[in-house]
Amino acid sequence: MVILSKFAENLSTLMQEQNVNAPALAKILHTHRTSITRYLCGQRLPNYNGFVRMLTHFNVSADLLLGRIDYCDTKEFQPIQPFGKIFQKVLKETNTSQYRLQKDLHFSSSTTHVWLTNKSLPSIEHLDQLADYLDLSVDYLLGRIS
């Protein structure tokens, strides 16, 4: 999966630039060192909250970290907004119905419902899919940019 390898590469670069090793990053992000190792080996992605902690720690664009873009000069991001609130706004702005999104992306109605009601958060893979489908940045979906 391309997103895994790009994420691993970009995370490694950020860690080198900030001179932080896997055990130190694990402590900062409140996770296990083995999780950081799996991210760096391209075996998995963090969950939503772990991803947000990374973005905050490194003060980097979500799209840059995921390899969706190669450069971002923005260094000031808005605080992460509740996903359901942003998701509702984005569906309205893009004139996209939940039904169409569910059919086109093969998401269940219960999946989108729990996102819209803030009962669950999307995976990083789902954020990437949504951003592609809606032609938006992941940072926009997180409410970090207007």
mmCIF file of N, CA and C in Angstrom:
data_model
loop_
_atom_site.group_PDB
_atom_site.id
_atom_site.type_symbol
_atom_site.label_atom_id
_atom_site.label_comp_id
_atom_site.label_asym_id
_atom_site.label_seq_id
_atom_site.Cartn_x
_atom_site.Cartn_y
_atom_site.Cartn_z
ATOM 1 N N MET A 1 0.850 -1.187 0.000
ATOM 2 C CA MET A 1 0.000 0.000 0.000
ATOM 3 C C MET A 1 0.888 1.240 0.000
ATOM 4 N N VAL A 2 0.667 2.125 -0.930
ATOM 5 C CA VAL A 2 1.506 3.310 -1.117
ATOM 6 C C VAL A 2 1.495 4.214 0.107
ATOM 7 N N ILE A 3 0.338 4.391 0.713
ATOM 8 C CA ILE A 3 0.243 5.293 1.857
ATOM 9 C C ILE A 3 1.160 4.831 3.001
ATOM 10 N N LEU A 4 1.283 3.522 3.195
ATOM 11 C CA LEU A 4 2.143 3.004 4.260
ATOM 12 C C LEU A 4 3.607 3.340 4.019
ATOM 13 N N SER A 5 4.070 3.127 2.810
ATOM 14 C CA SER A 5 5.488 3.376 2.528
ATOM 15 C C SER A 5 5.809 4.867 2.561
ATOM 16 N N LYS A 6 4.922 5.685 2.036
ATOM 17 C CA LYS A 6 5.141 7.140 2.067
ATOM 18 C C LYS A 6 5.134 7.651 3.501
ATOM 19 N N PHE A 7 4.171 7.178 4.282
ATOM 20 C CA PHE A 7 4.083 7.580 5.680
ATOM 21 C C PHE A 7 5.355 7.189 6.418
ATOM 22 N N ALA A 8 5.810 5.943 6.228
ATOM 23 C CA ALA A 8 7.026 5.457 6.893
ATOM 24 C C ALA A 8 8.229 6.325 6.530
ATOM 25 N N GLU A 9 8.360 6.622 5.257
ATOM 26 C CA GLU A 9 9.476 7.444 4.783
ATOM 27 C C GLU A 9 9.428 8.852 5.372
ATOM 28 N N ASN A 10 8.260 9.456 5.358
ATOM 29 C CA ASN A 10 8.119 10.824 5.859
ATOM 30 C C ASN A 10 8.273 10.899 7.380
ATOM 31 N N LEU A 11 7.778 9.907 8.085
ATOM 32 C CA LEU A 11 7.949 9.877 9.535
ATOM 33 C C LEU A 11 9.430 9.745 9.879
ATOM 34 N N SER A 12 10.125 8.884 9.169
ATOM 35 C CA SER A 12 11.560 8.704 9.397
ATOM 36 C C SER A 12 12.317 10.011 9.174
ATOM 37 N N THR A 13 11.974 10.708 8.114
ATOM 38 C CA THR A 13 12.614 11.992 7.801
ATOM 39 C C THR A 13 12.360 13.010 8.916
ATOM 40 N N LEU A 14 11.121 13.101 9.373
ATOM 41 C CA LEU A 14 10.786 14.033 10.455
ATOM 42 C C LEU A 14 11.544 13.702 11.731
ATOM 43 N N MET A 15 11.645 12.428 12.018
ATOM 44 C CA MET A 15 12.364 12.014 13.221
ATOM 45 C C MET A 15 13.843 12.375 13.125
ATOM 46 N N GLN A 16 14.425 12.181 11.944
ATOM 47 C CA GLN A 16 15.834 12.545 11.743
ATOM 48 C C GLN A 16 16.032 14.046 11.869
ATOM 49 N N GLU A 17 15.138 14.809 11.255
ATOM 50 C CA GLU A 17 15.240 16.275 11.305
ATOM 51 C C GLU A 17 15.155 16.796 12.736
ATOM 52 N N GLN A 18 14.335 16.146 13.561
ATOM 53 C CA GLN A 18 14.168 16.596 14.941
ATOM 54 C C GLN A 18 15.016 15.793 15.927
ATOM 55 N N ASN A 19 15.861 14.930 15.372
ATOM 56 C CA ASN A 19 16.787 14.140 16.190
ATOM 57 C C ASN A 19 16.075 13.394 17.319
ATOM 58 N N VAL A 20 15.012 12.683 16.950
ATOM 59 C CA VAL A 20 14.249 11.905 17.932
ATOM 60 C C VAL A 20 14.253 10.447 17.479
ATOM 61 N N ASN A 21 14.483 9.540 18.412
ATOM 62 C CA ASN A 21 14.493 8.114 18.078
ATOM 63 C C ASN A 21 13.134 7.486 18.409
ATOM 64 N N ALA A 22 12.983 6.217 18.053
ATOM 65 C CA ALA A 22 11.698 5.538 18.237
ATOM 66 C C ALA A 22 11.258 5.477 19.704
ATOM 67 N N PRO A 23 12.142 5.117 20.643
ATOM 68 C CA PRO A 23 11.689 5.094 22.047
ATOM 69 C C PRO A 23 11.238 6.471 22.547
ATOM 70 N N ALA A 24 11.960 7.502 22.146
ATOM 71 C CA ALA A 24 11.595 8.857 22.580
ATOM 72 C C ALA A 24 10.258 9.275 21.972
ATOM 73 N N LEU A 25 10.064 8.971 20.684
ATOM 74 C CA LEU A 25 8.806 9.327 20.034
ATOM 75 C C LEU A 25 7.646 8.549 20.655
ATOM 76 N N ALA A 26 7.882 7.302 20.962
ATOM 77 C CA ALA A 26 6.835 6.489 21.606
ATOM 78 C C ALA A 26 6.399 7.123 22.919
ATOM 79 N N LYS A 27 7.354 7.595 23.677
ATOM 80 C CA LYS A 27 7.038 8.235 24.957
ATOM 81 C C LYS A 27 6.241 9.528 24.731
ATOM 82 N N ILE A 28 6.679 10.329 23.776
ATOM 83 C CA ILE A 28 5.996 11.585 23.458
ATOM 84 C C ILE A 28 4.556 11.335 23.024
ATOM 85 N N LEU A 29 4.352 10.287 22.205
ATOM 86 C CA LEU A 29 3.030 10.005 21.634
ATOM 87 C C LEU A 29 2.170 9.093 22.509
ATOM 88 N N HIS A 30 2.727 8.678 23.665
ATOM 89 C CA HIS A 30 1.995 7.800 24.585
ATOM 90 C C HIS A 30 1.608 6.490 23.909
ATOM 91 N N THR A 31 2.588 5.870 23.254
ATOM 92 C CA THR A 31 2.363 4.592 22.588
ATOM 93 C C THR A 31 3.554 3.685 22.844
ATOM 94 N N HIS A 32 3.509 2.493 22.315
ATOM 95 C CA HIS A 32 4.601 1.539 22.485
ATOM 96 C C HIS A 32 5.677 1.743 21.418
ATOM 97 N N ARG A 33 6.898 1.466 21.792
ATOM 98 C CA ARG A 33 8.021 1.567 20.857
ATOM 99 C C ARG A 33 7.799 0.652 19.651
ATOM 100 N N THR A 34 7.190 -0.512 19.887
ATOM 101 C CA THR A 34 6.942 -1.434 18.771
ATOM 102 C C THR A 34 5.967 -0.831 17.753
ATOM 103 N N SER A 35 5.057 -0.003 18.227
ATOM 104 C CA SER A 35 4.145 0.675 17.287
ATOM 105 C C SER A 35 4.927 1.615 16.386
ATOM 106 N N ILE A 36 5.845 2.375 16.968
ATOM 107 C CA ILE A 36 6.667 3.291 16.164
ATOM 108 C C ILE A 36 7.492 2.490 15.158
ATOM 109 N N THR A 37 8.050 1.378 15.595
ATOM 110 C CA THR A 37 8.839 0.524 14.703
ATOM 111 C C THR A 37 7.975 0.024 13.545
ATOM 112 N N ARG A 38 6.754 -0.364 13.825
ATOM 113 C CA ARG A 38 5.849 -0.828 12.756
ATOM 114 C C ARG A 38 5.510 0.301 11.783
ATOM 115 N N TYR A 39 5.355 1.502 12.309
ATOM 116 C CA TYR A 39 5.110 2.646 11.410
ATOM 117 C C TYR A 39 6.313 2.846 10.496
ATOM 118 N N LEU A 40 7.497 2.804 11.076
ATOM 119 C CA LEU A 40 8.727 3.054 10.319
ATOM 120 C C LEU A 40 9.032 1.949 9.310
ATOM 121 N N CYS A 41 8.558 0.755 9.577
ATOM 122 C CA CYS A 41 8.758 -0.376 8.653
ATOM 123 C C CYS A 41 7.647 -0.449 7.601
ATOM 124 N N GLY A 42 6.695 0.453 7.675
ATOM 125 C CA GLY A 42 5.595 0.449 6.709
ATOM 126 C C GLY A 42 4.620 -0.696 6.915
ATOM 127 N N GLN A 43 4.509 -1.166 8.153
ATOM 128 C CA GLN A 43 3.610 -2.279 8.446
ATOM 129 C C GLN A 43 2.220 -1.824 8.870
ATOM 130 N N ARG A 44 2.130 -0.631 9.411
ATOM 131 C CA ARG A 44 0.824 -0.129 9.841
ATOM 132 C C ARG A 44 0.855 1.379 9.997
ATOM 133 N N LEU A 45 -0.340 1.930 10.122
ATOM 134 C CA LEU A 45 -0.517 3.361 10.372
ATOM 135 C C LEU A 45 -1.052 3.545 11.785
ATOM 136 N N PRO A 46 -0.825 4.712 12.367
ATOM 137 C CA PRO A 46 -1.398 4.961 13.698
ATOM 138 C C PRO A 46 -2.912 5.087 13.601
ATOM 139 N N ASN A 47 -3.563 5.010 14.748
ATOM 140 C CA ASN A 47 -4.992 5.296 14.764
ATOM 141 C C ASN A 47 -5.175 6.812 14.671
ATOM 142 N N TYR A 48 -6.398 7.241 14.587
ATOM 143 C CA TYR A 48 -6.730 8.659 14.421
ATOM 144 C C TYR A 48 -6.057 9.523 15.486
ATOM 145 N N ASN A 49 -6.226 9.147 16.760
ATOM 146 C CA ASN A 49 -5.677 9.963 17.844
ATOM 147 C C ASN A 49 -4.154 9.976 17.848
ATOM 148 N N GLY A 50 -3.541 8.843 17.549
ATOM 149 C CA GLY A 50 -2.078 8.795 17.457
ATOM 150 C C GLY A 50 -1.566 9.656 16.314
ATOM 151 N N PHE A 51 -2.292 9.632 15.217
ATOM 152 C CA PHE A 51 -1.935 10.448 14.057
ATOM 153 C C PHE A 51 -2.015 11.933 14.412
ATOM 154 N N VAL A 52 -3.072 12.316 15.097
ATOM 155 C CA VAL A 52 -3.246 13.713 15.514
ATOM 156 C C VAL A 52 -2.112 14.131 16.454
ATOM 157 N N ARG A 53 -1.734 13.257 17.373
ATOM 158 C CA ARG A 53 -0.615 13.578 18.274
ATOM 159 C C ARG A 53 0.677 13.777 17.480
ATOM 160 N N MET A 54 0.890 12.967 16.445
ATOM 161 C CA MET A 54 2.078 13.133 15.592
ATOM 162 C C MET A 54 2.060 14.481 14.890
ATOM 163 N N LEU A 55 0.919 14.807 14.316
ATOM 164 C CA LEU A 55 0.796 16.075 13.596
ATOM 165 C C LEU A 55 1.094 17.243 14.516
ATOM 166 N N THR A 56 0.573 17.162 15.729
ATOM 167 C CA THR A 56 0.783 18.220 16.705
ATOM 168 C C THR A 56 2.239 18.287 17.134
ATOM 169 N N HIS A 57 2.825 17.139 17.434
ATOM 170 C CA HIS A 57 4.229 17.120 17.874
ATOM 171 C C HIS A 57 5.165 17.671 16.798
ATOM 172 N N PHE A 58 5.010 17.195 15.574
ATOM 173 C CA PHE A 58 5.907 17.612 14.498
ATOM 174 C C PHE A 58 5.469 18.927 13.841
ATOM 175 N N ASN A 59 4.269 19.395 14.159
ATOM 176 C CA ASN A 59 3.709 20.600 13.540
ATOM 177 C C ASN A 59 3.844 20.537 12.021
ATOM 178 N N VAL A 60 3.268 19.474 11.482
ATOM 179 C CA VAL A 60 3.394 19.194 10.056
ATOM 180 C C VAL A 60 2.012 18.954 9.459
ATOM 181 N N SER A 61 1.921 19.143 8.171
ATOM 182 C CA SER A 61 0.688 18.887 7.444
ATOM 183 C C SER A 61 0.387 17.388 7.419
ATOM 184 N N ALA A 62 -0.872 17.037 7.613
ATOM 185 C CA ALA A 62 -1.298 15.639 7.515
ATOM 186 C C ALA A 62 -1.035 15.119 6.110
ATOM 187 N N ASP A 63 -1.289 15.942 5.129
ATOM 188 C CA ASP A 63 -1.095 15.539 3.738
ATOM 189 C C ASP A 63 0.380 15.306 3.421
ATOM 190 N N LEU A 64 1.241 16.099 4.018
ATOM 191 C CA LEU A 64 2.686 15.905 3.838
ATOM 192 C C LEU A 64 3.130 14.607 4.507
ATOM 193 N N LEU A 65 2.702 14.366 5.726
ATOM 194 C CA LEU A 65 3.088 13.157 6.438
ATOM 195 C C LEU A 65 2.592 11.903 5.718
ATOM 196 N N LEU A 66 1.431 11.977 5.111
ATOM 197 C CA LEU A 66 0.880 10.838 4.380
ATOM 198 C C LEU A 66 1.442 10.702 2.972
ATOM 199 N N GLY A 67 2.229 11.669 2.541
ATOM 200 C CA GLY A 67 2.802 11.608 1.202
ATOM 201 C C GLY A 67 1.843 12.024 0.106
ATOM 202 N N ARG A 68 0.774 12.707 0.478
ATOM 203 C CA ARG A 68 -0.197 13.191 -0.518
ATOM 204 C C ARG A 68 0.344 14.423 -1.238
ATOM 205 N N ILE A 69 1.213 15.169 -0.561
ATOM 206 C CA ILE A 69 1.880 16.333 -1.148
ATOM 207 C C ILE A 69 3.369 16.244 -0.809
ATOM 208 N N ASP A 70 4.184 16.934 -1.583
ATOM 209 C CA ASP A 70 5.635 16.893 -1.359
ATOM 210 C C ASP A 70 6.155 18.075 -0.561
ATOM 211 N N TYR A 71 5.375 19.147 -0.505
ATOM 212 C CA TYR A 71 5.850 20.342 0.180
ATOM 213 C C TYR A 71 4.653 21.096 0.748
ATOM 214 N N CYS A 72 4.849 21.650 1.933
ATOM 215 C CA CYS A 72 3.820 22.489 2.554
ATOM 216 C C CYS A 72 4.517 23.590 3.322
ATOM 217 N N ASP A 73 4.223 24.824 2.962
ATOM 218 C CA ASP A 73 4.864 25.936 3.667
ATOM 219 C C ASP A 73 4.047 26.419 4.859
ATOM 220 N N THR A 74 2.868 25.846 5.071
ATOM 221 C CA THR A 74 2.042 26.211 6.216
ATOM 222 C C THR A 74 2.660 25.640 7.485
ATOM 223 N N LYS A 75 2.821 26.468 8.475
ATOM 224 C CA LYS A 75 3.357 26.028 9.757
ATOM 225 C C LYS A 75 2.392 26.318 10.902
ATOM 226 N N GLU A 76 1.302 26.991 10.585
ATOM 227 C CA GLU A 76 0.302 27.282 11.606
ATOM 228 C C GLU A 76 -0.996 26.607 11.227
ATOM 229 N N PHE A 77 -1.411 25.706 12.088
ATOM 230 C CA PHE A 77 -2.630 24.949 11.847
ATOM 231 C C PHE A 77 -3.622 25.225 12.958
ATOM 232 N N GLN A 78 -4.885 25.184 12.607
ATOM 233 C CA GLN A 78 -5.942 25.335 13.594
ATOM 234 C C GLN A 78 -6.035 24.045 14.406
ATOM 235 N N PRO A 79 -6.547 24.129 15.620
ATOM 236 C CA PRO A 79 -6.729 22.898 16.413
ATOM 237 C C PRO A 79 -7.671 21.932 15.687
ATOM 238 N N ILE A 80 -7.438 20.661 15.886
ATOM 239 C CA ILE A 80 -8.289 19.628 15.285
ATOM 240 C C ILE A 80 -9.722 19.824 15.773
ATOM 241 N N GLN A 81 -10.644 19.743 14.845
ATOM 242 C CA GLN A 81 -12.065 19.899 15.149
ATOM 243 C C GLN A 81 -12.710 18.517 15.315
ATOM 244 N N PRO A 82 -13.852 18.431 16.010
ATOM 245 C CA PRO A 82 -14.554 17.140 16.088
ATOM 246 C C PRO A 82 -14.854 16.644 14.673
ATOM 247 N N PHE A 83 -14.467 15.411 14.389
ATOM 248 C CA PHE A 83 -14.578 14.917 13.019
ATOM 249 C C PHE A 83 -16.007 14.966 12.489
ATOM 250 N N GLY A 84 -16.973 14.573 13.304
ATOM 251 C CA GLY A 84 -18.363 14.557 12.835
ATOM 252 C C GLY A 84 -18.832 15.920 12.354
ATOM 253 N N LYS A 85 -18.443 16.951 13.062
ATOM 254 C CA LYS A 85 -18.826 18.322 12.696
ATOM 255 C C LYS A 85 -18.217 18.703 11.338
ATOM 256 N N ILE A 86 -16.948 18.413 11.176
ATOM 257 C CA ILE A 86 -16.271 18.733 9.907
ATOM 258 C C ILE A 86 -16.835 17.882 8.773
ATOM 259 N N PHE A 87 -17.071 16.606 9.041
ATOM 260 C CA PHE A 87 -17.587 15.696 8.023
ATOM 261 C C PHE A 87 -18.954 16.167 7.527
ATOM 262 N N GLN A 88 -19.826 16.581 8.446
ATOM 263 C CA GLN A 88 -21.135 17.114 8.052
ATOM 264 C C GLN A 88 -20.969 18.340 7.161
ATOM 265 N N LYS A 89 -20.085 19.238 7.562
ATOM 266 C CA LYS A 89 -19.843 20.469 6.815
ATOM 267 C C LYS A 89 -19.314 20.152 5.411
ATOM 268 N N VAL A 90 -18.389 19.226 5.336
ATOM 269 C CA VAL A 90 -17.772 18.866 4.051
ATOM 270 C C VAL A 90 -18.793 18.232 3.111
ATOM 271 N N LEU A 91 -19.635 17.355 3.640
ATOM 272 C CA LEU A 91 -20.660 16.737 2.790
ATOM 273 C C LEU A 91 -21.585 17.802 2.216
ATOM 274 N N LYS A 92 -21.939 18.777 3.046
ATOM 275 C CA LYS A 92 -22.817 19.854 2.593
ATOM 276 C C LYS A 92 -22.104 20.725 1.546
ATOM 277 N N GLU A 93 -20.855 21.114 1.844
ATOM 278 C CA GLU A 93 -20.096 21.973 0.924
ATOM 279 C C GLU A 93 -19.871 21.320 -0.435
ATOM 280 N N THR A 94 -19.663 20.015 -0.428
ATOM 281 C CA THR A 94 -19.381 19.309 -1.682
ATOM 282 C C THR A 94 -20.643 18.755 -2.329
ATOM 283 N N ASN A 95 -21.779 19.028 -1.688
ATOM 284 C CA ASN A 95 -23.065 18.551 -2.193
ATOM 285 C C ASN A 95 -23.037 17.032 -2.415
ATOM 286 N N THR A 96 -22.482 16.339 -1.428
ATOM 287 C CA THR A 96 -22.351 14.889 -1.489
ATOM 288 C C THR A 96 -23.298 14.256 -0.475
ATOM 289 N N SER A 97 -24.134 13.360 -0.934
ATOM 290 C CA SER A 97 -25.041 12.683 -0.003
ATOM 291 C C SER A 97 -24.304 11.527 0.680
ATOM 292 N N GLN A 98 -24.760 11.222 1.873
ATOM 293 C CA GLN A 98 -24.194 10.072 2.586
ATOM 294 C C GLN A 98 -24.376 8.802 1.754
ATOM 295 N N TYR A 99 -25.528 8.680 1.140
ATOM 296 C CA TYR A 99 -25.836 7.500 0.330
ATOM 297 C C TYR A 99 -24.835 7.344 -0.806
ATOM 298 N N ARG A 100 -24.585 8.436 -1.535
ATOM 299 C CA ARG A 100 -23.654 8.375 -2.667
ATOM 300 C C ARG A 100 -22.250 8.023 -2.178
ATOM 301 N N LEU A 101 -21.819 8.651 -1.102
ATOM 302 C CA LEU A 101 -20.505 8.381 -0.538
ATOM 303 C C LEU A 101 -20.394 6.909 -0.127
ATOM 304 N N GLN A 102 -21.418 6.404 0.532
ATOM 305 C CA GLN A 102 -21.417 5.005 0.969
ATOM 306 C C GLN A 102 -21.340 4.050 -0.220
ATOM 307 N N LYS A 103 -22.094 4.329 -1.244
ATOM 308 C CA LYS A 103 -22.104 3.463 -2.425
ATOM 309 C C LYS A 103 -20.769 3.523 -3.170
ATOM 310 N N ASP A 104 -20.274 4.728 -3.383
ATOM 311 C CA ASP A 104 -19.047 4.880 -4.171
ATOM 312 C C ASP A 104 -17.808 4.354 -3.448
ATOM 313 N N LEU A 105 -17.768 4.519 -2.117
ATOM 314 C CA LEU A 105 -16.587 4.099 -1.363
ATOM 315 C C LEU A 105 -16.779 2.758 -0.647
ATOM 316 N N HIS A 106 -17.961 2.168 -0.809
ATOM 317 C CA HIS A 106 -18.271 0.882 -0.179
ATOM 318 C C HIS A 106 -18.171 0.953 1.346
ATOM 319 N N PHE A 107 -18.675 2.059 1.901
ATOM 320 C CA PHE A 107 -18.760 2.221 3.350
ATOM 321 C C PHE A 107 -20.172 1.841 3.768
ATOM 322 N N SER A 108 -20.294 1.254 4.927
ATOM 323 C CA SER A 108 -21.629 0.927 5.430
ATOM 324 C C SER A 108 -22.288 2.191 5.989
ATOM 325 N N SER A 109 -23.598 2.162 6.068
ATOM 326 C CA SER A 109 -24.311 3.314 6.629
ATOM 327 C C SER A 109 -23.960 3.473 8.108
ATOM 328 N N SER A 110 -23.710 2.369 8.798
ATOM 329 C CA SER A 110 -23.341 2.473 10.215
ATOM 330 C C SER A 110 -21.970 3.130 10.380
ATOM 331 N N THR A 111 -21.070 2.890 9.433
ATOM 332 C CA THR A 111 -19.738 3.514 9.496
ATOM 333 C C THR A 111 -19.853 5.027 9.405
ATOM 334 N N THR A 112 -20.561 5.508 8.406
ATOM 335 C CA THR A 112 -20.675 6.965 8.266
ATOM 336 C C THR A 112 -21.507 7.557 9.405
ATOM 337 N N HIS A 113 -22.481 6.813 9.890
ATOM 338 C CA HIS A 113 -23.304 7.309 11.000
ATOM 339 C C HIS A 113 -22.458 7.547 12.251
ATOM 340 N N VAL A 114 -21.601 6.592 12.610
ATOM 341 C CA VAL A 114 -20.800 6.771 13.821
ATOM 342 C C VAL A 114 -19.783 7.891 13.654
ATOM 343 N N TRP A 115 -19.345 8.138 12.426
ATOM 344 C CA TRP A 115 -18.448 9.284 12.198
ATOM 345 C C TRP A 115 -19.213 10.595 12.375
ATOM 346 N N LEU A 116 -20.392 10.663 11.784
ATOM 347 C CA LEU A 116 -21.184 11.895 11.840
ATOM 348 C C LEU A 116 -21.630 12.240 13.255
ATOM 349 N N THR A 117 -21.815 11.230 14.074
ATOM 350 C CA THR A 117 -22.266 11.457 15.447
ATOM 351 C C THR A 117 -21.109 11.456 16.447
ATOM 352 N N ASN A 118 -19.896 11.433 15.954
ATOM 353 C CA ASN A 118 -18.682 11.446 16.785
ATOM 354 C C ASN A 118 -18.606 10.265 17.757
ATOM 355 N N LYS A 119 -19.216 9.154 17.399
ATOM 356 C CA LYS A 119 -19.135 7.962 18.236
ATOM 357 C C LYS A 119 -17.915 7.117 17.885
ATOM 358 N N SER A 120 -17.341 7.380 16.737
ATOM 359 C CA SER A 120 -16.152 6.675 16.292
ATOM 360 C C SER A 120 -15.392 7.597 15.342
ATOM 361 N N LEU A 121 -14.120 7.324 15.194
ATOM 362 C CA LEU A 121 -13.282 8.132 14.311
ATOM 363 C C LEU A 121 -12.795 7.282 13.150
ATOM 364 N N PRO A 122 -12.615 7.885 11.996
ATOM 365 C CA PRO A 122 -12.150 7.106 10.839
ATOM 366 C C PRO A 122 -10.692 6.683 10.998
ATOM 367 N N SER A 123 -10.350 5.622 10.303
ATOM 368 C CA SER A 123 -8.943 5.229 10.234
ATOM 369 C C SER A 123 -8.214 6.217 9.326
ATOM 370 N N ILE A 124 -6.917 6.172 9.368
ATOM 371 C CA ILE A 124 -6.130 7.049 8.490
ATOM 372 C C ILE A 124 -6.378 6.668 7.030
ATOM 373 N N GLU A 125 -6.529 5.389 6.753
ATOM 374 C CA GLU A 125 -6.847 4.941 5.388
ATOM 375 C C GLU A 125 -8.174 5.537 4.916
ATOM 376 N N HIS A 126 -9.162 5.553 5.820
ATOM 377 C CA HIS A 126 -10.456 6.129 5.451
ATOM 378 C C HIS A 126 -10.354 7.635 5.238
ATOM 379 N N LEU A 127 -9.567 8.314 6.062
ATOM 380 C CA LEU A 127 -9.355 9.756 5.840
ATOM 381 C C LEU A 127 -8.761 10.003 4.461
ATOM 382 N N ASP A 128 -7.789 9.179 4.095
ATOM 383 C CA ASP A 128 -7.149 9.305 2.789
ATOM 384 C C ASP A 128 -8.163 9.071 1.665
ATOM 385 N N GLN A 129 -8.992 8.044 1.807
ATOM 386 C CA GLN A 129 -10.027 7.752 0.816
ATOM 387 C C GLN A 129 -11.020 8.906 0.697
ATOM 388 N N LEU A 130 -11.463 9.409 1.838
ATOM 389 C CA LEU A 130 -12.422 10.518 1.835
ATOM 390 C C LEU A 130 -11.828 11.750 1.155
ATOM 391 N N ALA A 131 -10.585 12.065 1.486
ATOM 392 C CA ALA A 131 -9.928 13.234 0.891
ATOM 393 C C ALA A 131 -9.848 13.082 -0.624
ATOM 394 N N ASP A 132 -9.481 11.898 -1.102
ATOM 395 C CA ASP A 132 -9.415 11.659 -2.542
ATOM 396 C C ASP A 132 -10.796 11.811 -3.182
ATOM 397 N N TYR A 133 -11.774 11.144 -2.587
ATOM 398 C CA TYR A 133 -13.117 11.135 -3.146
ATOM 399 C C TYR A 133 -13.729 12.536 -3.197
ATOM 400 N N LEU A 134 -13.535 13.286 -2.127
ATOM 401 C CA LEU A 134 -14.139 14.621 -2.023
ATOM 402 C C LEU A 134 -13.245 15.714 -2.597
ATOM 403 N N ASP A 135 -12.064 15.332 -3.071
ATOM 404 C CA ASP A 135 -11.089 16.256 -3.651
ATOM 405 C C ASP A 135 -10.723 17.372 -2.659
ATOM 406 N N LEU A 136 -10.373 16.934 -1.449
ATOM 407 C CA LEU A 136 -9.989 17.842 -0.373
ATOM 408 C C LEU A 136 -8.687 17.362 0.242
ATOM 409 N N SER A 137 -8.090 18.197 1.041
ATOM 410 C CA SER A 137 -6.905 17.769 1.770
ATOM 411 C C SER A 137 -7.334 17.075 3.062
ATOM 412 N N VAL A 138 -6.474 16.217 3.572
ATOM 413 C CA VAL A 138 -6.731 15.582 4.866
ATOM 414 C C VAL A 138 -6.731 16.650 5.955
ATOM 415 N N ASP A 139 -5.850 17.650 5.820
ATOM 416 C CA ASP A 139 -5.835 18.744 6.796
ATOM 417 C C ASP A 139 -7.198 19.441 6.852
ATOM 418 N N TYR A 140 -7.840 19.618 5.718
ATOM 419 C CA TYR A 140 -9.176 20.231 5.681
ATOM 420 C C TYR A 140 -10.186 19.328 6.389
ATOM 421 N N LEU A 141 -10.113 18.020 6.143
ATOM 422 C CA LEU A 141 -11.025 17.079 6.790
ATOM 423 C C LEU A 141 -10.854 17.038 8.305
ATOM 424 N N LEU A 142 -9.663 17.378 8.755
ATOM 425 C CA LEU A 142 -9.395 17.422 10.197
ATOM 426 C C LEU A 142 -9.738 18.789 10.791
ATOM 427 N N GLY A 143 -10.071 19.749 9.962
ATOM 428 C CA GLY A 143 -10.400 21.081 10.437
ATOM 429 C C GLY A 143 -9.171 21.913 10.745
ATOM 430 N N ARG A 144 -7.993 21.476 10.273
ATOM 431 C CA ARG A 144 -6.742 22.176 10.570
ATOM 432 C C ARG A 144 -6.526 23.389 9.669
ATOM 433 N N ILE A 145 -7.147 23.378 8.502
ATOM 434 C CA ILE A 145 -7.066 24.532 7.592
ATOM 435 C C ILE A 145 -8.471 24.860 7.099
ATOM 436 N N SER A 146 -8.662 26.114 6.696
ATOM 437 C CA SER A 146 -9.979 26.541 6.215
ATOM 438 C C SER A 146 -10.053 26.471 4.710
#
